[in-house]
CSV table of C-alpha atoms and ligand atoms in Angstrom, one decimal:
chain,number,residue,atom,x,y,z
A,148,MET,CA,11.0,8.0,51.6
A,149,LYS,CA,10.2,7.3,48.0
A,150,ASP,CA,6.9,8.4,47.1
A,151,LYS,CA,4.6,6.3,45.5
A,152,HIS,CA,2.7,8.9,43.8
A,153,LYS,CA,5.0,10.1,41.1
A,154,LEU,CA,3.9,7.8,38.0
A,155,HIS,CA,7.2,7.4,36.3
A,156,ASN,CA,9.4,6.2,38.8
A,157,ILE,CA,11.6,3.7,38.2
A,158,ASP,CA,11.7,1.9,41.7
A,159,ILE,CA,11.9,-1.4,43.3
A,160,ASP,CA,7.8,-2.0,42.9
A,161,LEU,CA,8.0,-1.2,39.3
A,162,ILE,CA,10.9,-3.8,38.8
A,163,GLU,CA,8.6,-6.3,40.4
A,164,MET,CA,5.6,-5.1,38.7
A,165,THR,CA,7.4,-5.6,35.0
A,166,LEU,CA,8.8,-9.5,35.9
A,167,ASP,CA,5.3,-10.1,36.9
A,168,ILE,CA,3.6,-8.5,33.6
A,169,MET,CA,6.6,-10.2,31.7
A,170,LYS,CA,6.4,-13.6,33.1
A,171,TYR,CA,2.3,-13.3,32.7
A,172,ALA,CA,2.8,-12.6,29.0
A,173,ILE,CA,5.3,-14.9,28.4
A,174,GLY,CA,3.1,-17.5,29.8
A,175,ARG,CA,0.4,-16.5,27.4
A,176,ILE,CA,2.1,-16.3,24.2
A,177,THR,CA,4.0,-19.8,24.6
A,178,ASP,CA,0.1,-21.2,26.0
A,179,THR,CA,-0.6,-23.3,23.2
A,180,ASN,CA,-3.9,-24.4,24.4
A,181,PRO,CA,-5.2,-20.9,26.2
A,182,THR,CA,-8.7,-21.3,28.4
A,183,LEU,CA,-11.3,-20.6,25.9
A,184,GLY,CA,-13.1,-18.1,28.5
A,185,HIS,CA,-16.6,-16.5,28.2
A,186,PHE,CA,-18.6,-13.6,28.9
A,187,GLN,CA,-20.3,-12.4,32.0
A,188,SER,CA,-22.8,-10.0,33.1
A,189,GLU,CA,-21.3,-6.5,33.7
A,190,GLU,CA,-23.1,-6.9,37.2
A,191,LYS,CA,-21.5,-10.1,37.9
A,192,LEU,CA,-18.2,-8.7,37.3
A,193,ARG,CA,-18.7,-5.5,39.2
A,194,GLU,CA,-19.3,-7.8,42.1
A,195,LEU,CA,-16.0,-10.2,41.8
A,196,VAL,CA,-13.9,-7.1,41.0
A,197,GLY,CA,-15.2,-4.4,43.3
A,198,GLU,CA,-14.1,-1.1,42.3
A,199,THR,CA,-10.3,-0.6,41.0
A,200,ILE,CA,-9.8,3.2,40.2
A,201,THR,CA,-9.6,5.6,43.4
A,202,GLU,CA,-7.8,8.2,44.8
A,203,ASP,CA,-5.2,6.0,46.2
A,204,GLY,CA,-4.7,3.5,43.8
A,205,ILE,CA,-5.5,-0.3,44.7
A,206,GLY,CA,-1.5,-1.5,43.7
A,207,GLY,CA,-0.5,-3.1,40.4
A,208,GLU,CA,-0.4,-6.5,42.3
A,209,VAL,CA,-4.1,-7.0,42.9
A,210,ALA,CA,-5.2,-5.3,39.7
A,211,LEU,CA,-2.9,-7.7,38.2
A,212,ASP,CA,-4.7,-10.8,40.1
A,213,LYS,CA,-8.0,-9.7,39.3
A,214,TRP,CA,-7.2,-9.1,35.5
A,215,LYS,CA,-5.8,-13.0,35.7
A,216,LYS,CA,-8.7,-14.3,37.8
A,217,ILE,CA,-11.7,-12.6,36.6
A,218,LEU,CA,-11.1,-10.3,33.5
A,219,ALA,CA,-9.0,-12.5,31.1
A,220,PRO,CA,-11.6,-15.4,31.7
A,221,ALA,CA,-14.4,-12.9,30.9
A,222,CYS,CA,-12.7,-12.8,26.9
A,223,ALA,CA,-12.8,-15.4,24.3
A,224,SER,CA,-9.2,-16.5,23.3
A,225,ILE,CA,-9.6,-16.3,19.9
A,226,ASP,CA,-6.3,-17.9,19.3
A,227,HIS,CA,-8.0,-21.0,20.9
A,228,PRO,CA,-7.9,-23.9,18.4
A,229,ARG,CA,-11.7,-24.8,18.9
A,230,HIS,CA,-12.4,-21.2,18.5
A,231,LEU,CA,-13.9,-21.4,14.9
A,232,ALA,CA,-16.5,-18.4,15.0
A,233,PHE,CA,-17.0,-15.1,13.4
A,234,VAL,CA,-13.4,-15.1,11.9
A,235,SER,CA,-10.8,-15.7,14.6
A,236,ALA,CA,-7.5,-15.3,14.6
A,237,ALA,CA,-3.8,-16.6,15.7
A,238,PRO,CA,-1.6,-14.5,16.0
A,239,SER,CA,2.1,-15.9,15.3
A,240,ARG,CA,4.7,-16.1,18.7
A,241,ALA,CA,7.3,-13.7,17.0
A,242,ALA,CA,4.4,-11.3,15.9
A,243,ILE,CA,3.2,-11.1,19.4
A,244,MET,CA,6.5,-10.6,21.2
A,245,PHE,CA,7.5,-8.0,18.2
A,246,ASP,CA,4.0,-6.1,19.8
A,247,LEU,CA,5.2,-5.8,23.0
A,248,ILE,CA,8.4,-3.6,21.4
A,249,VAL,CA,5.9,-1.7,19.8
A,250,SER,CA,4.2,-1.0,23.1
A,251,ALA,CA,7.8,-0.2,24.6
A,252,SER,CA,9.0,1.8,22.4
A,253,SER,CA,6.5,5.2,21.7
A,254,ILE,CA,7.0,5.4,18.2
A,255,HIS,CA,5.1,8.0,16.4
A,256,GLY,CA,3.8,6.3,13.2
A,257,ALA,CA,2.6,9.2,11.0
A,258,TYR,CA,5.6,10.8,9.8
A,259,TRP,CA,9.0,9.6,8.3
A,260,LEU,CA,10.3,13.0,10.1
A,261,GLU,CA,9.4,10.4,13.9
A,262,GLY,CA,9.4,7.3,12.9
A,263,ALA,CA,11.6,6.8,9.7
A,264,GLY,CA,12.9,3.0,10.8
A,265,ALA,CA,9.3,1.7,11.9
A,266,ILE,CA,8.1,3.3,8.9
A,267,PHE,CA,10.7,1.6,6.3
A,268,ALA,CA,10.2,-1.6,8.1
A,269,GLU,CA,6.3,-1.6,7.7
A,270,ASN,CA,7.0,-0.9,4.2
A,271,GLN,CA,9.2,-3.7,3.4
A,272,ALA,CA,6.5,-5.6,4.8
A,273,MET,CA,3.9,-3.7,2.5
A,274,GLU,CA,5.9,-4.5,-0.3
A,275,TRP,CA,5.3,-8.1,0.2
A,276,LEU,CA,1.3,-7.7,0.5
A,277,VAL,CA,1.1,-5.6,-2.6
A,278,SER,CA,3.3,-7.9,-4.9
A,279,LEU,CA,0.5,-10.9,-4.2
A,280,THR,CA,-1.8,-8.8,-5.8
A,281,GLY,CA,0.2,-8.0,-8.8
A,282,MET,CA,-0.9,-4.6,-9.0
A,283,PRO,CA,1.0,-2.0,-11.2
A,284,LYS,CA,4.3,-0.9,-9.9
A,285,GLY,CA,4.0,2.5,-8.3
A,286,ALA,CA,0.8,0.5,-6.3
A,287,PHE,CA,1.6,1.2,-2.3
A,288,GLY,CA,-0.5,0.9,0.9
A,289,VAL,CA,-0.7,1.8,4.6
A,290,PHE,CA,-1.3,-0.2,7.6
A,291,THR,CA,-5.0,0.7,9.3
A,292,SER,CA,-6.4,0.1,12.2
A,293,GLY,CA,-8.7,-2.9,10.5
A,294,GLY,CA,-10.7,-3.6,7.2
A,295,THR,CA,-13.3,-1.3,8.5
A,296,SER,CA,-11.0,2.2,8.3
A,297,ALA,CA,-9.2,0.6,5.4
A,298,ASN,CA,-12.5,0.6,3.4
A,299,LEU,CA,-13.4,4.0,4.6
A,300,SER,CA,-10.4,4.9,3.4
A,301,ALA,CA,-10.2,3.7,0.0
A,302,ILE,CA,-14.6,4.9,0.0
A,303,VAL,CA,-13.2,8.7,0.8
A,304,THR,CA,-10.2,8.2,-2.0
A,305,ALA,CA,-12.8,7.2,-4.4
A,306,ARG,CA,-15.2,9.8,-3.8
A,307,GLU,CA,-12.6,13.0,-3.4
A,308,ASN,CA,-11.4,11.4,-7.0
A,309,TRP,CA,-14.8,11.6,-8.5
A,310,ARG,CA,-15.6,14.8,-7.6
A,311,LYS,CA,-12.0,15.9,-8.7
A,312,LYS,CA,-13.0,15.1,-12.6
A,313,ASP,CA,-15.8,16.5,-12.2
A,314,PRO,CA,-16.8,19.8,-9.7
A,315,SER,CA,-20.4,19.4,-10.1
A,316,ASN,CA,-20.2,16.4,-8.1
A,317,ILE,CA,-19.6,18.1,-5.0
A,318,ASN,CA,-23.2,18.7,-4.8
A,319,ARG,CA,-24.3,15.2,-5.6
A,320,LYS,CA,-24.4,12.3,-2.8
A,321,GLY,CA,-22.4,9.4,-4.3
A,322,LEU,CA,-23.6,6.2,-5.0
A,323,ILE,CA,-21.8,2.4,-4.5
A,324,LEU,CA,-22.9,-0.6,-5.8
A,325,THR,CA,-22.1,-3.7,-3.9
A,326,SER,CA,-23.6,-6.9,-3.3
A,327,ALA,CA,-25.1,-8.4,-0.1
A,328,GLY,CA,-22.1,-10.7,0.7
A,329,ALA,CA,-20.3,-7.3,1.3
A,330,HIS,CA,-19.3,-6.7,4.9
A,331,SER,CA,-21.8,-4.8,7.0
A,332,SER,CA,-18.7,-2.1,7.3
A,333,VAL,CA,-18.9,-1.2,3.5
A,334,LYS,CA,-22.6,0.3,4.2
A,335,ALA,CA,-21.4,1.9,8.0
A,336,MET,CA,-18.5,3.8,6.0
A,337,ALA,CA,-20.9,4.5,3.3
A,338,LYS,CA,-23.0,6.3,5.6
A,339,VAL,CA,-20.0,7.8,7.1
A,340,THR,CA,-19.4,9.3,3.7
A,341,ASP,CA,-22.4,9.8,3.0
A,342,ALA,CA,-22.8,7.7,0.4
A,343,GLU,CA,-26.0,5.9,-0.6
A,344,ILE,CA,-25.3,2.3,-1.5
A,345,LEU,CA,-27.5,0.0,-3.8
A,346,ILE,CA,-26.6,-3.7,-3.0
A,347,ILE,CA,-27.3,-6.7,-5.6
A,348,GLU,CA,-29.0,-9.2,-3.8
A,349,SER,CA,-27.1,-12.4,-3.9
A,350,GLU,CA,-25.1,-13.1,-1.4
A,351,ASP,CA,-23.6,-16.0,-3.9
A,352,ARG,CA,-20.6,-14.5,-6.3
A,353,MET,CA,-21.2,-10.9,-7.9
A,354,GLU,CA,-21.0,-11.8,-11.9
A,355,LYS,CA,-20.1,-9.3,-13.9
A,356,ASP,CA,-23.7,-9.8,-15.7
A,357,ALA,CA,-25.5,-8.9,-12.5
A,358,LEU,CA,-23.5,-5.9,-12.2
A,359,GLU,CA,-24.2,-5.0,-15.4
A,360,LYS,CA,-27.8,-5.6,-15.6
A,361,ALA,CA,-27.7,-3.8,-12.1
A,362,ILE,CA,-25.9,-0.5,-13.8
A,363,GLN,CA,-28.2,-0.7,-16.6
A,364,ASN,CA,-31.5,-0.7,-14.4
A,365,LEU,CA,-30.4,2.5,-13.0
A,366,SER,CA,-32.2,5.6,-13.7
A,367,LYS,CA,-29.5,8.6,-15.4
A,368,GLU,CA,-29.9,10.7,-12.2
A,369,GLN,CA,-28.8,7.5,-10.1
A,370,LYS,CA,-26.0,6.7,-13.0
A,371,ASP,CA,-24.6,10.0,-12.8
A,372,ARG,CA,-24.0,9.4,-8.6
A,373,LEU,CA,-22.2,6.0,-9.3
A,374,PHE,CA,-18.7,6.2,-8.4
A,375,ALA,CA,-17.6,2.8,-7.1
A,376,VAL,CA,-18.3,-0.6,-7.2
A,377,VAL,CA,-17.0,-2.7,-3.9
A,378,ALA,CA,-16.4,-6.3,-5.0
A,379,THR,CA,-15.3,-8.9,-1.8
A,380,GLY,CA,-12.6,-11.4,-2.3
A,381,GLY,CA,-13.6,-13.7,0.5
A,382,THR,CA,-17.5,-12.6,1.8
A,383,THR,CA,-17.2,-13.1,5.7
A,384,ASN,CA,-19.8,-15.4,5.8
A,385,ALA,CA,-18.7,-18.0,3.4
A,386,GLY,CA,-15.7,-17.4,1.9
A,387,ILE,CA,-16.9,-16.5,-1.7
A,388,ILE,CA,-14.7,-14.3,-4.2
A,389,ASP,CA,-16.5,-11.9,-6.9
A,390,ASP,CA,-15.8,-12.1,-10.2
A,391,LEU,CA,-13.2,-9.9,-10.3
A,392,ALA,CA,-11.6,-10.0,-13.5
A,393,GLY,CA,-15.3,-9.4,-15.1
A,394,ILE,CA,-16.1,-6.9,-12.5
A,395,ALA,CA,-12.6,-4.9,-13.6
A,396,ASP,CA,-14.3,-5.1,-17.1
A,397,ILE,CA,-17.9,-3.1,-16.3
A,398,CYS,CA,-15.7,-0.9,-14.2
A,399,GLU,CA,-13.4,0.4,-16.6
A,400,LYS,CA,-15.8,0.7,-19.3
A,401,GLU,CA,-18.1,2.8,-16.9
A,402,ASN,CA,-15.0,4.4,-15.5
A,403,ILE,CA,-15.9,3.8,-11.7
A,404,TRP,CA,-13.9,3.2,-9.2
A,405,PHE,CA,-13.4,-0.8,-8.2
A,406,HIS,CA,-12.1,-1.2,-4.8
A,407,VAL,CA,-12.5,-5.1,-3.3
A,408,ASP,CA,-12.6,-5.9,0.0
A,409,GLY,CA,-10.2,-8.5,0.6
A,410,ALA,CA,-10.0,-7.9,5.0
A,411,TYR,CA,-10.7,-11.7,5.2
A,412,GLY,CA,-10.0,-13.4,2.6
A,413,GLY,CA,-6.6,-11.5,1.4
A,414,GLY,CA,-4.7,-13.5,2.9
A,415,ALA,CA,-5.4,-16.6,0.9
A,416,LEU,CA,-3.7,-14.4,-2.1
A,417,ALA,CA,-0.7,-16.5,-0.2
A,418,ALA,CA,-1.6,-19.6,-1.3
A,419,ASP,CA,-1.0,-20.8,-4.7
A,420,SER,CA,-4.1,-23.5,-4.4
A,421,VAL,CA,-6.0,-20.5,-4.5
A,422,ARG,CA,-4.7,-17.6,-5.9
A,423,HIS,CA,-6.4,-18.0,-9.5
A,424,LEU,CA,-9.6,-17.5,-7.9
A,425,PHE,CA,-8.4,-14.2,-7.2
A,426,ASN,CA,-7.8,-12.9,-10.8
A,427,GLY,CA,-8.8,-9.1,-11.9
A,428,ILE,CA,-7.3,-8.1,-8.2
A,429,GLU,CA,-4.5,-6.3,-10.1
A,430,ARG,CA,-7.2,-4.2,-12.0
A,431,ALA,CA,-8.4,-2.9,-8.6
A,432,ASP,CA,-8.3,1.0,-8.0
A,433,SER,CA,-8.5,-0.1,-4.3
A,434,PHE,CA,-7.7,-3.5,-2.1
A,435,THR,CA,-8.3,-3.7,1.7
A,436,ILE,CA,-6.6,-7.1,3.7
A,437,ASP,CA,-6.5,-7.5,7.1
A,438,PRO,CA,-3.0,-8.7,8.9
A,439,HIS,CA,-5.1,-9.1,11.8
A,440,LYS,CA,-7.4,-12.2,10.4
A,441,TRP,CA,-5.3,-14.5,7.5
A,442,LEU,CA,-1.8,-12.9,8.4
A,443,PHE,CA,-1.4,-14.2,11.5
A,444,SER,CA,-0.7,-10.4,13.4
A,445,PRO,CA,-2.5,-9.5,16.8
A,446,TYR,CA,-4.9,-7.1,16.9
A,447,ASP,CA,-5.1,-4.6,15.3
A,448,CYS,CA,-3.8,-4.3,11.8
A,449,GLY,CA,-5.5,-3.9,8.7
A,450,ALA,CA,-4.4,-2.5,5.7
A,451,ILE,CA,-5.1,-0.7,2.6
A,452,ILE,CA,-3.3,-0.4,-0.9
A,453,TYR,CA,-3.7,1.7,-4.0
A,454,LYS,CA,-3.3,1.8,-7.3
A,455,ASN,CA,-2.4,5.1,-7.3
A,456,PRO,CA,-1.6,6.4,-3.8
A,457,GLU,CA,-1.0,10.2,-5.3
A,458,LEU,CA,-4.9,9.8,-5.3
A,459,ALA,CA,-5.0,8.7,-2.0
A,460,LYS,CA,-2.5,11.8,-0.6
A,461,GLU,CA,-5.0,14.1,-2.2
A,462,ALA,CA,-7.9,12.8,0.0
A,463,HIS,CA,-6.4,12.8,3.0
A,464,SER,CA,-3.6,14.5,3.4
A,465,GLN,CA,-3.0,16.8,6.4
A,466,HIS,CA,-0.2,19.3,6.2
A,467,GLY,CA,1.2,21.1,9.0
A,468,SER,CA,3.7,24.0,8.8
A,469,TYR,CA,5.5,22.6,11.4
A,470,LEU,CA,6.8,19.0,9.9
A,471,GLU,CA,8.7,21.0,7.4
A,472,ILE,CA,11.3,22.2,9.7
A,473,PHE,CA,14.7,20.6,8.3
A,474,ASP,CA,16.5,21.0,5.0
A,475,ASP,CA,17.7,17.5,5.7
A,476,PRO,CA,16.1,15.4,2.8
A,477,GLY,CA,16.2,12.1,4.8
A,478,ALA,CA,13.8,13.8,7.1
A,479,ARG,CA,11.4,13.8,4.3
A,480,GLY,CA,9.9,10.5,2.9
A,481,PHE,CA,6.9,8.2,3.2
A,482,ASN,CA,4.3,9.7,5.7
A,483,PRO,CA,1.5,6.8,6.3
A,484,SER,CA,-0.7,9.7,7.7
A,485,ASP,CA,-1.4,10.6,4.2
A,486,TYR,CA,-2.9,7.8,2.4
A,487,GLN,CA,-5.5,7.0,5.6
A,488,THR,CA,-7.8,8.5,7.8
A,489,SER,CA,-6.1,8.7,10.8
A,490,LEU,CA,-3.0,10.8,12.2
A,491,THR,CA,-1.0,9.8,14.9
A,492,ARG,CA,-1.1,6.1,14.2
A,493,ARG,CA,1.1,2.9,16.1
A,494,VAL,CA,3.5,1.0,13.9
A,495,ARG,CA,0.8,-1.6,13.4
A,496,GLY,CA,2.3,-3.0,10.7
A,497,LEU,CA,5.5,-3.7,12.6
A,498,PRO,CA,4.6,-7.1,14.3
A,499,LEU,CA,3.7,-8.5,10.9
A,500,TRP,CA,7.2,-7.2,9.0
A,501,PHE,CA,9.1,-8.8,12.2
A,502,SER,CA,7.5,-12.2,12.0
A,503,LEU,CA,7.6,-12.2,8.1
A,504,ALA,CA,11.4,-11.1,8.2
A,505,MET,CA,12.2,-13.9,11.1
A,506,HIS,CA,10.4,-16.5,9.4
A,507,GLY,CA,10.1,-15.8,5.7
A,508,THR,CA,7.1,-16.0,3.2
A,509,LYS,CA,7.3,-19.4,2.6
A,510,VAL,CA,6.0,-20.2,6.5
A,511,TYR,CA,3.1,-18.2,5.7
A,512,LYS,CA,2.3,-19.7,2.9
A,513,LYS,CA,2.0,-22.8,4.5
A,514,SER,CA,-0.3,-21.3,7.5
A,515,ILE,CA,-2.9,-20.4,5.2
A,516,GLU,CA,-3.1,-23.8,2.9
A,517,ARG,CA,-3.5,-25.1,6.1
A,518,GLY,CA,-6.9,-22.9,6.7
A,519,LEU,CA,-7.8,-24.0,3.6
A,520,GLU,CA,-7.1,-27.5,3.9
A,521,LEU,CA,-8.5,-28.1,7.4
A,522,ALA,CA,-12.1,-26.8,6.0
A,523,GLN,CA,-11.3,-29.6,3.0
A,524,ILE,CA,-11.4,-32.1,5.6
A,525,ALA,CA,-14.5,-30.8,7.6
A,526,ALA,CA,-16.5,-31.0,4.3
A,527,LYS,CA,-15.3,-34.4,3.8
A,528,LYS,CA,-16.6,-35.5,7.3
A,529,ILE,CA,-19.2,-33.5,7.4
A,530,THR,CA,-20.7,-35.2,3.7
A,531,ASP,CA,-19.5,-38.5,5.4
A,532,SER,CA,-21.9,-38.2,8.5
A,533,GLU,CA,-25.6,-38.7,8.4
A,534,HIS,CA,-26.6,-36.3,10.7
A,535,LEU,CA,-25.1,-33.6,8.9
A,536,GLU,CA,-25.0,-32.0,5.4
A,537,LEU,CA,-22.8,-29.3,3.4
A,538,VAL,CA,-24.8,-26.2,2.0
A,539,ARG,CA,-22.7,-25.6,-0.3
A,540,GLU,CA,-18.4,-26.3,-1.3
A,541,PRO,CA,-16.1,-24.0,1.3
A,542,GLY,CA,-15.3,-21.3,0.2
A,543,LEU,CA,-11.7,-20.5,1.1
A,544,SER,CA,-11.6,-21.3,4.7
A,545,CYS,CA,-15.4,-21.2,5.5
A,546,VAL,CA,-17.8,-24.0,6.1
A,547,LEU,CA,-21.6,-24.0,6.2
A,548,PHE,CA,-23.5,-26.8,6.6
A,549,ARG,CA,-26.4,-28.7,8.2
A,550,ARG,CA,-27.1,-30.7,11.4
A,551,LYS,CA,-29.9,-32.2,9.9
A,552,GLY,CA,-33.5,-31.9,11.9
A,553,TRP,CA,-32.2,-28.5,13.8
A,554,ASP,CA,-34.2,-25.3,14.4
A,555,PRO,CA,-32.4,-22.2,15.0
A,556,GLN,CA,-32.7,-22.8,18.7
A,557,GLU,CA,-31.1,-25.9,18.6
A,558,TYR,CA,-28.2,-24.3,16.7
A,559,ARG,CA,-28.1,-21.4,19.4
A,560,ASN,CA,-28.0,-24.1,22.7
A,561,TRP,CA,-25.1,-26.0,21.0
A,562,THR,CA,-23.6,-22.9,20.4
A,563,TYR,CA,-24.1,-21.8,24.1
A,564,GLU,CA,-23.2,-25.3,25.9
A,565,ASN,CA,-20.2,-25.7,23.8
A,566,LEU,CA,-19.0,-22.3,25.1
A,567,LYS,CA,-19.7,-22.1,28.7
A,568,LYS,CA,-18.4,-25.4,29.1
A,569,GLY,CA,-14.7,-24.0,27.8
A,570,PHE,CA,-15.2,-26.5,25.1
A,571,ALA,CA,-15.1,-24.8,21.4
A,572,PHE,CA,-17.0,-21.6,20.4
A,573,VAL,CA,-18.8,-22.2,17.1
A,574,THR,CA,-21.7,-20.2,15.6
A,575,PRO,CA,-24.6,-20.7,14.0
A,576,THR,CA,-25.2,-18.1,10.8
A,577,LYS,CA,-27.8,-17.2,8.3
A,578,TRP,CA,-27.3,-18.7,4.5
A,579,THR,CA,-29.5,-16.4,2.1
A,580,GLN,CA,-31.0,-17.9,-0.8
A,581,ASN,CA,-33.8,-16.9,-3.3
A,582,GLY,CA,-34.7,-14.4,-0.2
A,583,ASN,CA,-34.8,-17.4,2.1
A,584,ALA,CA,-32.5,-17.3,5.6
A,585,GLU,CA,-31.6,-20.4,6.8
A,586,THR,CA,-29.9,-21.0,9.9
A,587,VAL,CA,-26.8,-23.2,9.3
A,588,ALA,CA,-23.3,-23.8,11.3
A,589,ARG,CA,-19.9,-22.4,10.5
A,590,PHE,CA,-16.9,-22.9,10.5
A,591,CYS,CA,-14.1,-20.3,9.7
A,592,PHE,CA,-10.4,-21.8,9.9
A,593,ILE,CA,-7.7,-19.8,10.7
A,594,ASN,CA,-5.2,-21.2,13.4
A,595,PRO,CA,-3.0,-23.8,11.8
A,596,ASP,CA,-3.0,-25.4,15.3
A,597,THR,CA,-6.5,-26.5,15.2
A,598,THR,CA,-6.5,-30.3,14.2
A,599,GLU,CA,-8.4,-33.4,12.4
A,600,LYS,CA,-9.3,-34.6,16.4
A,601,ASP,CA,-10.6,-30.8,17.1
A,602,ILE,CA,-12.8,-30.5,14.3
A,603,ASP,CA,-14.4,-34.7,14.8
A,604,LEU,CA,-14.9,-33.3,18.6
A,605,ILE,CA,-17.0,-30.3,17.7
A,606,LEU,CA,-18.8,-32.6,15.2
A,607,GLU,CA,-19.7,-35.4,17.8
A,608,SER,CA,-20.8,-32.9,19.9
A,609,MET,CA,-23.7,-32.3,17.2
A,610,ILE,CA,-25.0,-35.9,17.1
B,790,LIG,C1,-13.2,-8.0,9.3
B,790,LIG,C2,-14.2,-7.7,7.9
B,790,LIG,C3,-14.2,-6.4,7.7
B,790,LIG,C4,-14.0,-5.2,8.9
B,790,LIG,O1,-12.8,-5.0,9.6
B,790,LIG,P1,-12.2,-5.0,10.7
B,790,LIG,O2,-10.6,-5.0,10.7
B,790,LIG,O3,-12.9,-5.9,11.8
B,790,LIG,O4,-12.5,-3.3,10.6
B,790,LIG,C5,-14.2,-5.5,6.7
B,790,LIG,N1,-14.2,-6.5,5.5
B,790,LIG,C6,-14.6,-7.9,5.4
B,790,LIG,C7,-15.2,-8.7,4.3
B,790,LIG,C8,-14.0,-8.6,7.0
B,790,LIG,O5,-14.4,-9.8,7.0
């Protein structure tokens, strides 16, 4: 008699379950119009799902059924063509497929010793990302769990480098300058590293002059603590790219670390139509980009690129005597754990690698250009409508606009009703000018399958 309590049995039940799960996964991957889905309260979910964790198990069939019927529909499908909230995502089907292989393969992505083949492939994808930046020879990076951990890895590297330059800095609390448009993760990760953060209060493009003035206004004591400037390559709210070349000038003059956060906007480096907006990025000391945003990778996949990876290695490397076991030089190579904060890691760059290898980089350029084009199309429709007006010209693929006469509650009601109907997820945001935060509507285009018709339908829902 088979023992169903053995976790690693391969038997007929497992084979049937594998087929059911594959069937579900293939169905989801090929679904071009997935159910949008939306949240449910915890009480409601508890009532519908019941207890699933029991001593004897409820069985795979029952658990999968609960997932399909109750749990999955209580999640928003970020890849829905009318999901234009926050920063949406639309992973390529090739990338998702390969993510299944990553899951199936138990590869430990920390060390070359164990993950050589996977790390080699990840690094080929990384070479392409680095080439988009135009950073000098030697620049390189690693895939991280997201933009937050990429920013953290960069800040730690910057701080360690600052301390190394002058050991008395060890007793100083570091200071970072950034702008109001910077992502919340920059502030949060400054806290993690116990650095103080000073914000230049403008949501608009951070200009060279504003940064220069902010530095001049620092006290001597503050200036001694200033170790990094964080610029944004496409703000999350409005797609604004800071004056990267001007900021690079200041950072070079002041001898401080220049980090560019392009977690959302970085994908647009591949788009010829807007590449010039990023000029100066090649002079960054570090650069964050999230393939799980605008490079069509499944969650989660961020990346951090350093001009001088050796500095990151000095900051992050974890030495393990157990690693030096073979004389064979083939066992030694690039260890991703040396360049960011985590040790054990999923080889999360592999889905991007496979999709890039399969499709080529041209298709990526085209899909990213489509997001930019959709923003221009939407802007034109908004300008032509008597009920709507643009707040500003689109920044990359972000469009901020007003429904004339609406108060914040009316924007929220509109969002809520569209989501509850399973029609669209488009959220309001705030746009701040001269200290005045106005509630406005926002589109962020990523998914090349979003159509003009989708835009029309959403705009019509505001009339
Ligand atoms: C999304 C975003 C982040 C955070 O990235 P996660 O992958 O969510 O951790 C950081 N910076 C910017 C500019 C972003 O848009």
